[in-house]
Coordinates of C-alpha atoms in Angstrom, one line a residue:
Chain A
M299 CA 166.7 -87.7 -205.5
S300 CA 169.1 -87.1 -202.6
A301 CA 170.0 -90.1 -200.3
A302 CA 168.5 -90.5 -196.9
P303 CA 170.4 -88.8 -194.1
V304 CA 172.9 -91.1 -192.5
L305 CA 174.0 -90.8 -188.9
T306 CA 177.7 -90.4 -189.0
G307 CA 178.5 -89.9 -185.3
P308 CA 181.2 -92.2 -183.8
L309 CA 178.7 -94.6 -182.3
T310 CA 176.4 -95.1 -185.3
A311 CA 176.5 -98.2 -187.3
T312 CA 174.8 -99.8 -190.3
G313 CA 172.4 -102.5 -189.3
V314 CA 172.3 -105.8 -191.1
P315 CA 169.4 -108.0 -192.2
I316 CA 168.9 -111.4 -190.7
E317 CA 167.4 -114.4 -192.4
L318 CA 166.6 -117.6 -190.6
R319 CA 165.1 -120.6 -192.5
D320 CA 164.2 -123.9 -190.9
L321 CA 166.6 -123.2 -188.1
S322 CA 166.8 -126.0 -185.5
A323 CA 168.8 -126.5 -182.4
A324 CA 168.9 -129.2 -179.7
Y325 CA 170.8 -130.0 -176.5
G326 CA 171.2 -133.8 -176.7
E327 CA 167.7 -135.2 -177.1
R328 CA 165.9 -132.0 -176.1
V329 CA 164.8 -129.9 -179.1
I330 CA 165.1 -126.1 -178.3
L331 CA 164.4 -124.5 -181.7
Q332 CA 162.4 -126.3 -184.4
D333 CA 162.3 -125.2 -188.1
L334 CA 162.3 -121.6 -187.2
T335 CA 161.8 -119.2 -190.1
L336 CA 162.2 -115.5 -189.6
S337 CA 163.3 -112.3 -191.4
I338 CA 164.6 -109.2 -189.7
A339 CA 165.3 -106.1 -191.7
A340 CA 168.5 -104.1 -191.4
G341 CA 168.3 -101.6 -188.4
E342 CA 165.1 -103.2 -187.0
R343 CA 164.6 -103.2 -183.3
V344 CA 163.1 -106.6 -182.3
A345 CA 162.2 -108.1 -178.9
L346 CA 161.9 -111.8 -178.2
V347 CA 159.6 -112.7 -175.4
G348 CA 158.2 -116.0 -174.0
A349 CA 158.4 -118.4 -171.1
S350 CA 161.7 -119.7 -169.9
G351 CA 163.0 -122.6 -171.9
G352 CA 161.2 -121.4 -175.0
G353 CA 164.4 -121.0 -176.9
K354 CA 165.1 -117.3 -176.6
T355 CA 168.6 -117.5 -175.3
T356 CA 169.5 -120.3 -177.7
L357 CA 168.4 -118.2 -180.7
L358 CA 170.5 -115.3 -179.4
R359 CA 173.5 -117.5 -178.8
A360 CA 173.0 -118.9 -182.3
L361 CA 173.1 -115.4 -183.8
A362 CA 176.2 -114.6 -181.7
G363 CA 177.9 -117.7 -183.1
L364 CA 178.1 -119.4 -179.7
T365 CA 175.7 -122.3 -180.4
S366 CA 175.7 -124.6 -183.4
T367 CA 172.4 -125.0 -185.3
Q368 CA 171.0 -126.8 -188.3
G369 CA 169.3 -125.0 -191.1
T370 CA 170.0 -121.6 -192.7
L371 CA 171.2 -118.7 -190.6
R372 CA 172.3 -115.7 -192.7
I373 CA 173.4 -112.4 -191.1
G374 CA 174.2 -109.5 -193.3
T375 CA 174.9 -109.5 -197.0
G376 CA 178.3 -111.2 -197.2
A377 CA 180.5 -108.6 -195.6
P378 CA 182.0 -109.2 -192.2
V379 CA 179.4 -108.5 -189.5
R380 CA 180.3 -106.9 -186.1
T381 CA 178.0 -108.7 -183.6
R382 CA 178.2 -107.6 -180.0
V383 CA 176.3 -109.0 -177.0
M384 CA 175.2 -107.4 -173.8
F385 CA 174.6 -110.2 -171.3
Q386 CA 172.3 -110.4 -168.3
E387 CA 175.4 -110.3 -166.1
D388 CA 177.8 -107.4 -166.8
R389 CA 180.7 -109.7 -167.6
L390 CA 183.2 -106.9 -166.9
L391 CA 186.8 -107.8 -166.3
P392 CA 187.3 -107.1 -162.6
W393 CA 191.0 -106.2 -163.1
L394 CA 190.2 -103.4 -165.6
G395 CA 188.9 -100.0 -165.0
A396 CA 185.6 -98.9 -166.7
L397 CA 187.3 -97.2 -169.6
D398 CA 189.6 -100.2 -170.3
N399 CA 186.6 -102.5 -170.1
V400 CA 184.8 -100.5 -172.7
A401 CA 187.9 -100.4 -174.9
L402 CA 188.4 -104.2 -174.8
G403 CA 188.8 -105.5 -178.2
L404 CA 188.7 -102.1 -179.9
P405 CA 191.4 -101.5 -182.5
R406 CA 193.9 -98.9 -181.3
P407 CA 192.7 -96.1 -183.6
D408 CA 189.1 -96.6 -182.4
R409 CA 189.9 -96.4 -178.7
F410 CA 188.6 -92.8 -178.5
R411 CA 185.1 -94.3 -178.9
A412 CA 185.4 -95.9 -175.5
A413 CA 185.5 -92.5 -173.7
R414 CA 182.6 -91.3 -175.8
A415 CA 180.5 -94.3 -175.1
L416 CA 181.1 -94.0 -171.3
R417 CA 180.1 -90.4 -171.5
D418 CA 177.0 -91.4 -173.5
V419 CA 175.9 -93.8 -170.7
G420 CA 176.4 -91.1 -168.1
L421 CA 179.6 -92.3 -166.6
A422 CA 182.0 -89.5 -167.5
G423 CA 184.5 -89.2 -164.6
R424 CA 184.3 -92.9 -163.6
E425 CA 186.8 -94.0 -166.3
R426 CA 189.2 -95.4 -163.8
A427 CA 186.7 -97.0 -161.4
Y428 CA 187.0 -100.8 -161.1
P429 CA 183.8 -102.8 -161.5
H430 CA 183.6 -103.5 -157.7
E431 CA 183.5 -99.8 -157.1
L432 CA 180.4 -99.4 -159.2
S433 CA 176.8 -100.1 -158.5
G434 CA 174.9 -102.8 -160.4
G435 CA 173.2 -100.2 -162.6
Q436 CA 176.5 -98.5 -163.3
R437 CA 178.2 -101.8 -164.2
Q438 CA 175.4 -102.5 -166.7
R439 CA 175.9 -99.0 -168.1
V440 CA 179.6 -99.9 -168.7
A441 CA 178.6 -103.1 -170.3
L442 CA 176.2 -101.2 -172.6
A443 CA 178.9 -98.7 -173.4
R444 CA 181.2 -101.6 -174.3
A445 CA 178.7 -103.0 -176.7
L446 CA 178.0 -99.7 -178.4
A447 CA 181.6 -98.5 -178.6
H448 CA 182.2 -101.3 -181.1
R449 CA 179.6 -99.8 -183.4
P450 CA 177.9 -103.2 -183.8
D451 CA 176.0 -104.1 -186.9
L452 CA 174.0 -106.5 -184.8
L453 CA 173.4 -105.8 -181.1
L454 CA 172.1 -108.7 -179.0
L455 CA 170.7 -107.9 -175.6
D456 CA 170.1 -110.9 -173.4
E457 CA 167.9 -109.8 -170.5
P458 CA 170.3 -107.0 -169.8
F459 CA 168.3 -105.4 -167.0
G460 CA 167.0 -108.6 -165.4
A461 CA 169.1 -108.2 -162.3
L462 CA 168.4 -104.5 -161.7
D463 CA 165.9 -102.9 -159.3
A464 CA 162.8 -101.3 -160.7
L465 CA 164.1 -97.6 -160.5
T466 CA 167.4 -98.4 -162.0
R467 CA 165.7 -100.4 -164.7
A468 CA 163.5 -97.4 -165.6
D469 CA 166.6 -95.3 -166.0
M470 CA 168.2 -97.8 -168.2
H471 CA 165.1 -98.1 -170.4
A472 CA 165.2 -94.4 -171.1
L473 CA 169.0 -94.5 -171.7
L474 CA 168.8 -97.5 -174.0
D475 CA 165.8 -96.1 -175.9
T476 CA 167.8 -92.9 -176.7
L477 CA 171.0 -94.8 -177.6
L478 CA 169.2 -97.3 -179.9
T479 CA 167.5 -94.4 -181.7
D480 CA 171.0 -92.9 -182.3
T481 CA 172.6 -96.1 -183.5
G482 CA 171.5 -97.9 -186.7
A483 CA 172.3 -101.4 -185.5
T484 CA 169.9 -104.2 -185.9
T485 CA 168.8 -105.0 -182.3
L486 CA 167.5 -108.1 -180.8
L487 CA 166.3 -107.8 -177.1
I488 CA 165.5 -110.8 -175.0
T489 CA 163.3 -110.0 -172.1
H490 CA 160.7 -111.4 -169.7
D491 CA 159.3 -107.9 -169.2
L492 CA 156.6 -107.3 -171.8
E493 CA 156.4 -103.6 -171.1
E494 CA 160.2 -103.3 -171.6
A495 CA 159.8 -105.1 -175.0
L496 CA 156.9 -102.9 -176.1
K497 CA 158.6 -99.6 -175.0
L498 CA 162.0 -100.3 -176.5
T499 CA 161.4 -102.2 -179.7
D500 CA 159.2 -101.9 -182.8
R501 CA 158.5 -105.6 -183.3
V502 CA 157.8 -108.2 -180.6
L503 CA 158.1 -111.9 -181.3
L504 CA 156.6 -114.4 -178.9
L505 CA 158.6 -117.6 -178.9
A506 CA 157.2 -120.8 -177.5
D507 CA 158.3 -124.4 -177.9
G508 CA 161.0 -123.3 -180.3
Q509 CA 158.7 -121.6 -182.7
I510 CA 157.3 -118.1 -183.2
R511 CA 153.7 -118.0 -182.0
E512 CA 153.1 -114.2 -182.5
D513 CA 154.8 -111.5 -184.5
L514 CA 153.6 -108.1 -183.3
T515 CA 154.5 -104.8 -184.9
V516 CA 154.6 -101.8 -182.5
A517 CA 154.0 -98.8 -184.7
L518 CA 154.2 -96.1 -182.0
P519 CA 156.6 -93.1 -181.7
H520 CA 159.5 -93.2 -179.3
P521 CA 159.8 -92.5 -176.4
R522 CA 156.8 -94.5 -175.2
R523 CA 155.0 -94.3 -171.9
R524 CA 153.6 -97.2 -170.0
T525 CA 150.0 -96.2 -170.9
D526 CA 150.9 -96.2 -174.6
V527 CA 151.6 -99.9 -174.7
E528 CA 149.0 -101.0 -172.1
D529 CA 146.6 -102.6 -174.7
L530 CA 149.4 -104.5 -176.5
R531 CA 150.8 -105.7 -173.2
A532 CA 147.4 -107.1 -172.3
H533 CA 147.2 -108.8 -175.7
L534 CA 150.6 -110.5 -175.2
E535 CA 149.8 -111.5 -171.7
R536 CA 146.7 -113.3 -172.9
L537 CA 148.7 -115.2 -175.4
L538 CA 151.3 -116.1 -172.8
H539 CA 148.9 -117.6 -170.3
Chain B
M12 CA 173.8 -88.2 -173.7
T13 CA 173.2 -88.7 -170.0
V14 CA 169.6 -89.8 -170.0
G15 CA 168.6 -91.4 -166.7
A16 CA 172.0 -90.8 -165.0
R17 CA 170.5 -89.9 -161.6
S18 CA 172.1 -89.5 -158.3
R19 CA 170.2 -92.4 -156.8
E20 CA 172.8 -94.8 -158.1
R21 CA 175.7 -94.6 -155.7
A22 CA 178.9 -96.6 -155.8
R23 CA 178.7 -99.7 -153.6
P24 CA 180.8 -99.2 -150.5
E25 CA 183.9 -101.3 -150.6
V26 CA 183.4 -104.6 -148.9
Q27 CA 185.7 -105.0 -145.9
A28 CA 188.3 -107.7 -146.0
A29 CA 187.1 -110.8 -144.2
G30 CA 188.5 -111.2 -140.7
T31 CA 189.8 -107.6 -140.5
P32 CA 187.9 -105.8 -137.7
S33 CA 187.0 -102.2 -138.2
R34 CA 189.4 -99.6 -136.8
R35 CA 188.5 -96.3 -135.2
P36 CA 190.1 -93.4 -137.0
G37 CA 193.4 -92.2 -135.4
R38 CA 193.8 -95.4 -133.4
A39 CA 195.2 -97.6 -136.2
W40 CA 198.7 -97.7 -134.6
Q41 CA 197.4 -99.8 -131.7
G42 CA 196.4 -102.5 -134.2
E43 CA 199.9 -102.6 -135.7
W44 CA 201.7 -102.7 -132.3
I45 CA 199.5 -105.5 -130.9
R46 CA 200.9 -107.9 -133.5
W47 CA 204.3 -107.7 -131.8
L48 CA 203.1 -107.9 -128.2
V49 CA 203.1 -111.7 -127.9
P50 CA 206.6 -112.2 -129.4
L51 CA 208.0 -109.4 -127.3
L52 CA 206.5 -110.9 -124.1
V53 CA 207.9 -114.3 -125.0
V54 CA 211.4 -112.9 -125.4
L55 CA 211.1 -111.0 -122.2
G56 CA 209.9 -114.0 -120.3
W57 CA 212.6 -116.1 -121.9
Q58 CA 215.3 -113.6 -120.9
L59 CA 214.0 -113.5 -117.3
A60 CA 214.0 -117.3 -117.0
A61 CA 217.6 -117.5 -118.4
S62 CA 218.9 -114.6 -116.1
T63 CA 217.4 -116.2 -113.0
G64 CA 218.9 -119.5 -113.8
L65 CA 215.5 -121.2 -114.5
L66 CA 216.7 -122.2 -118.0
N67 CA 219.9 -124.2 -118.5
P68 CA 221.9 -122.3 -121.2
R69 CA 223.0 -125.7 -122.7
V70 CA 219.3 -126.4 -123.4
L71 CA 218.2 -122.9 -124.4
P72 CA 220.5 -119.8 -124.2
A73 CA 219.3 -116.4 -123.2
P74 CA 218.2 -114.0 -125.9
S75 CA 221.1 -111.8 -125.0
A76 CA 223.5 -114.6 -125.7
V77 CA 221.9 -115.2 -129.1
I78 CA 222.3 -111.5 -129.9
T79 CA 225.9 -111.6 -128.8
A80 CA 226.5 -114.6 -131.0
A81 CA 224.8 -112.8 -133.9
W82 CA 227.0 -109.7 -133.3
E83 CA 230.2 -111.8 -133.2
L84 CA 229.4 -113.7 -136.4
A85 CA 228.3 -110.6 -138.1
R86 CA 231.5 -108.8 -137.2
S87 CA 233.7 -111.6 -138.5
G88 CA 231.7 -111.6 -141.8
E89 CA 230.7 -115.2 -141.3
L90 CA 227.0 -114.6 -140.8
G91 CA 226.8 -112.5 -143.9
R92 CA 228.6 -115.1 -146.0
H93 CA 226.4 -118.0 -144.8
F94 CA 223.3 -115.9 -145.2
L95 CA 224.0 -114.8 -148.7
I96 CA 224.8 -118.4 -149.8
S97 CA 221.5 -119.6 -148.4
L98 CA 219.7 -116.7 -150.0
Q99 CA 221.3 -117.5 -153.3
R100 CA 220.4 -121.2 -153.1
A101 CA 216.8 -120.4 -152.2
G102 CA 216.5 -117.6 -154.8
L103 CA 217.8 -119.8 -157.6
G104 CA 215.6 -122.8 -156.5
I105 CA 212.5 -120.6 -156.4
L106 CA 213.3 -119.0 -159.7
I107 CA 213.7 -122.4 -161.4
G108 CA 211.0 -124.3 -159.6
G109 CA 208.5 -121.4 -159.5
G110 CA 209.2 -120.5 -163.2
L111 CA 208.6 -124.1 -164.3
G112 CA 205.6 -124.4 -162.0
F113 CA 204.1 -121.3 -163.5
T114 CA 204.8 -122.4 -167.1
F115 CA 203.4 -125.9 -166.7
G116 CA 200.4 -124.5 -164.6
I117 CA 199.5 -122.2 -167.5
L118 CA 200.0 -125.0 -170.1
T119 CA 197.9 -127.7 -168.2
G120 CA 195.3 -125.1 -167.3
T121 CA 194.9 -123.8 -170.9
F122 CA 195.4 -126.9 -173.0
R123 CA 193.4 -130.0 -172.3
A124 CA 195.9 -132.2 -174.1
A125 CA 198.8 -130.9 -171.9
N126 CA 196.6 -131.5 -168.8
L127 CA 195.9 -135.1 -169.8
L128 CA 199.5 -135.7 -170.6
L129 CA 201.2 -134.1 -167.6
D130 CA 198.9 -133.5 -164.6
T131 CA 198.7 -137.1 -163.4
T132 CA 202.5 -137.4 -163.5
F133 CA 203.0 -134.2 -161.6
Q134 CA 200.4 -135.1 -159.0
M135 CA 202.3 -138.4 -158.4
I136 CA 205.7 -136.8 -158.0
R137 CA 204.1 -134.2 -155.7
T138 CA 203.3 -136.9 -153.1
I139 CA 207.0 -138.0 -152.7
P140 CA 208.5 -136.5 -149.6
N141 CA 211.6 -134.4 -150.2
L142 CA 213.6 -136.3 -147.6
A143 CA 213.1 -139.6 -149.4
L144 CA 214.8 -138.1 -152.4
I145 CA 218.0 -137.1 -150.7
P146 CA 220.0 -140.4 -151.3
L147 CA 219.0 -140.2 -155.0
V148 CA 219.8 -136.5 -155.2
I149 CA 223.3 -137.2 -153.8
L150 CA 223.8 -139.9 -156.4
W151 CA 222.6 -137.7 -159.2
F152 CA 224.2 -134.4 -158.3
G153 CA 226.8 -135.2 -155.6
I154 CA 227.0 -133.0 -152.6
G155 CA 227.5 -129.8 -154.5
E156 CA 225.3 -126.9 -155.1
S157 CA 223.2 -128.5 -157.9
G158 CA 221.6 -131.0 -155.6
K159 CA 220.6 -128.3 -153.1
V160 CA 219.1 -126.1 -155.7
F161 CA 217.3 -129.1 -157.2
L162 CA 215.6 -130.0 -153.9
I163 CA 214.5 -126.4 -153.5
A164 CA 213.3 -126.1 -157.1
L165 CA 211.3 -129.4 -156.7
A166 CA 209.7 -128.2 -153.5
T167 CA 208.7 -124.8 -154.9
F168 CA 207.5 -126.2 -158.2
F169 CA 204.3 -127.8 -156.8
P170 CA 202.7 -124.9 -154.9
V171 CA 203.2 -122.6 -157.9
Y172 CA 202.1 -125.3 -160.4
L173 CA 199.0 -126.2 -158.5
N174 CA 197.9 -122.7 -157.7
T175 CA 198.5 -121.5 -161.2
L176 CA 196.5 -124.4 -162.6
H177 CA 193.7 -123.7 -160.3
G178 CA 193.9 -120.0 -161.1
V179 CA 193.6 -120.6 -164.8
T180 CA 190.8 -123.2 -164.5
G181 CA 189.0 -121.1 -162.0
I182 CA 188.4 -118.2 -164.4
D183 CA 184.8 -117.6 -165.0
P184 CA 184.1 -119.2 -168.5
R185 CA 181.6 -116.4 -169.1
L186 CA 184.5 -114.0 -169.2
T187 CA 186.3 -115.9 -171.9
E188 CA 183.1 -116.3 -173.8
M189 CA 182.7 -112.5 -173.6
A190 CA 186.2 -112.0 -174.9
R191 CA 185.4 -114.3 -177.9
V192 CA 182.2 -112.3 -178.6
Y193 CA 184.2 -109.0 -178.4
G194 CA 186.7 -110.2 -181.0
L195 CA 189.7 -110.9 -178.9
S196 CA 192.3 -113.2 -180.5
P197 CA 193.3 -116.3 -178.5
L198 CA 196.6 -114.5 -177.6
D199 CA 194.8 -111.3 -176.5
T200 CA 192.3 -113.5 -174.5
F201 CA 195.3 -115.0 -172.7
R202 CA 196.9 -111.6 -172.1
R203 CA 193.8 -109.7 -171.1
V204 CA 191.7 -112.4 -169.4
T205 CA 193.6 -115.6 -168.5
L206 CA 196.8 -114.2 -167.1
P207 CA 195.2 -111.4 -164.9
G208 CA 192.5 -113.8 -163.9
A209 CA 195.0 -116.4 -162.7
L210 CA 197.3 -113.9 -161.0
P211 CA 195.7 -114.1 -157.5
G212 CA 196.2 -117.9 -157.6
V213 CA 199.8 -117.6 -158.9
L214 CA 200.6 -115.2 -156.0
V215 CA 199.1 -117.6 -153.4
G216 CA 201.4 -120.2 -155.0
V217 CA 204.4 -117.9 -154.7
R218 CA 203.6 -117.3 -151.1
Y219 CA 203.5 -121.0 -150.3
A220 CA 206.7 -121.5 -152.4
L221 CA 208.6 -118.9 -150.5
G222 CA 207.6 -120.5 -147.2
I223 CA 208.5 -124.0 -148.4
S224 CA 211.7 -123.0 -149.9
W225 CA 213.3 -122.4 -146.5
L226 CA 212.1 -125.8 -145.4
A227 CA 213.8 -127.3 -148.4
L228 CA 216.9 -125.2 -147.7
V229 CA 217.2 -126.6 -144.2
V230 CA 216.9 -130.2 -145.6
S231 CA 219.4 -129.5 -148.4
E232 CA 221.9 -127.8 -146.1
S233 CA 221.8 -130.7 -143.6
F234 CA 223.8 -133.0 -145.9
G235 CA 227.3 -132.4 -147.3
A236 CA 227.1 -128.6 -146.9
S237 CA 230.1 -126.4 -146.0
S238 CA 228.2 -123.1 -146.0
G239 CA 224.8 -121.7 -145.5
I240 CA 222.6 -121.0 -142.5
G241 CA 221.7 -124.7 -142.2
F242 CA 225.4 -125.6 -142.2
L243 CA 225.9 -123.0 -139.5
A244 CA 223.4 -124.7 -137.3
M245 CA 224.7 -128.2 -138.0
D246 CA 228.2 -127.1 -137.3
A247 CA 227.2 -125.4 -134.0
R248 CA 225.6 -128.6 -132.9
E249 CA 229.0 -130.3 -133.0
F250 CA 230.3 -127.7 -130.6
F251 CA 227.2 -127.4 -128.4
R252 CA 226.8 -123.8 -129.5
T253 CA 223.0 -123.6 -128.7
D254 CA 223.2 -119.8 -129.1
V255 CA 224.2 -120.2 -132.8
I256 CA 221.6 -122.9 -133.3
V257 CA 218.9 -120.6 -131.9
L258 CA 220.3 -117.7 -134.0
A259 CA 219.9 -119.9 -137.2
I260 CA 216.3 -120.6 -136.2
V261 CA 215.6 -116.9 -135.6
I262 CA 217.0 -116.1 -139.0
Y263 CA 214.7 -118.6 -140.7
A264 CA 211.7 -117.1 -138.9
L265 CA 212.7 -113.5 -139.8
I266 CA 213.3 -114.5 -143.5
G267 CA 210.0 -116.3 -143.6
K268 CA 208.2 -113.1 -142.3
A269 CA 210.1 -110.9 -144.8
A270 CA 209.2 -113.3 -147.7
D271 CA 205.5 -113.1 -146.6
A272 CA 205.7 -109.3 -146.5
L273 CA 207.2 -109.3 -149.9
V274 CA 204.3 -111.3 -151.4
R275 CA 201.8 -109.1 -149.6
T276 CA 203.4 -106.0 -151.2
L277 CA 203.4 -107.7 -154.6
E278 CA 199.7 -108.5 -154.1
R279 CA 198.9 -104.9 -153.3
R280 CA 200.7 -103.7 -156.3
L281 CA 199.6 -106.3 -158.8
L282 CA 196.0 -106.8 -157.6
P283 CA 194.6 -103.3 -156.8
W284 CA 191.3 -104.5 -158.2
Q285 CA 190.7 -107.1 -155.6
V286 CA 188.2 -106.0 -153.0
S287 CA 190.0 -107.7 -150.2
A288 CA 193.5 -106.8 -151.3

């Protein structure tokens, strides 16, 4: 039997599985995550939703290695894992042009991927533009290109479109949906927007008081329209309130 | 793939520099000339007052007399010699003081241990007035060049040190966190994030240092000097040559303005990314 087709384009990557067992985190006295157990398959697209203070960002930071935790946190199968984060703020270096921002941290032989990633996010021709010369949406596109140019095994998206207006947000949803389909990275999206979670990912986790309250599989073909996910959104909203 | 790249996203117009009023196209020259209007009127009024005898030349000589004195000193080569010596002293002092200020600013800004160890000491030394150190400097270095350069280096150290330190500590920690997530080594983070992020602060320090270096130069050339613009003025005082004294003051003013223009050029070249640059 022949092997499954593998995407070999410059921006594709192999996703990694994630295994959390009894994971806990606290800031001083305040418990943020409590005995969290969760398995995410390689290449899976997962959204984390829930009220503020529920532990979403702490979990993402733990996966990025930015927060210390107790318990078991296993990413991948032993080989080095490329984890990249797209933050709520673009976090672009103001003194670098768009292309140099995307190429940040890329080894010299892989720099070609920066131009390709910028083109993929629709910013061909703006390679030399400084962040202050770009709109908010364009800056988030550069940040997305930077994350994808690294061919991450694990892509962490921390409310990446939270600061954008509704129209730009809809554009970014379409763009991200396509790019995530092209890349094989395991993806974790944190969002307050239930529709965003249901349109872009295949599994939605509702996090409350440091624990997973709901694990919802979204078995619908991409791209999804608003009407496709209406019922699921209503279900999640009922759980949230 | 260019999904969603629609024309509704337009680049944000560049924010105008604070305090710079908008100019009408083709009339920019008026804005440039207006800067020099007040100094020009002052010189004209001054010349008029001197020519009509309203001003005693022993108190303040006419601008024409100052120009004549400048011409005579320039022709004899004396002005050039004193000017170059002053420039050399200031340059060397800035190089040493500014270089050390930058180095220690980076160290104390980057490493907490260095900050704890050194910053309090530097802040204490900073409060000592330069003039109070003159007797000690003469004892340490004599009245030669070393003492003068030392005073200038000491004066220029602090503006560069403080502004470099603030430049480094003022960098958005979210950017350094991003650099860590994107796999930059500590050295690369310093090169790509810390140094360019601190550069605006460093240049503010350099601007202050250039200004203060001439102040320190005047102080250092006022004792035991036999050359330099400061000496020229002190020597002229002995002979009641107010024209030469005023000439020395004008030279200080012009050098200060030139130094400021130099830093502005540096800022434009090194900080093209700054919205207000």
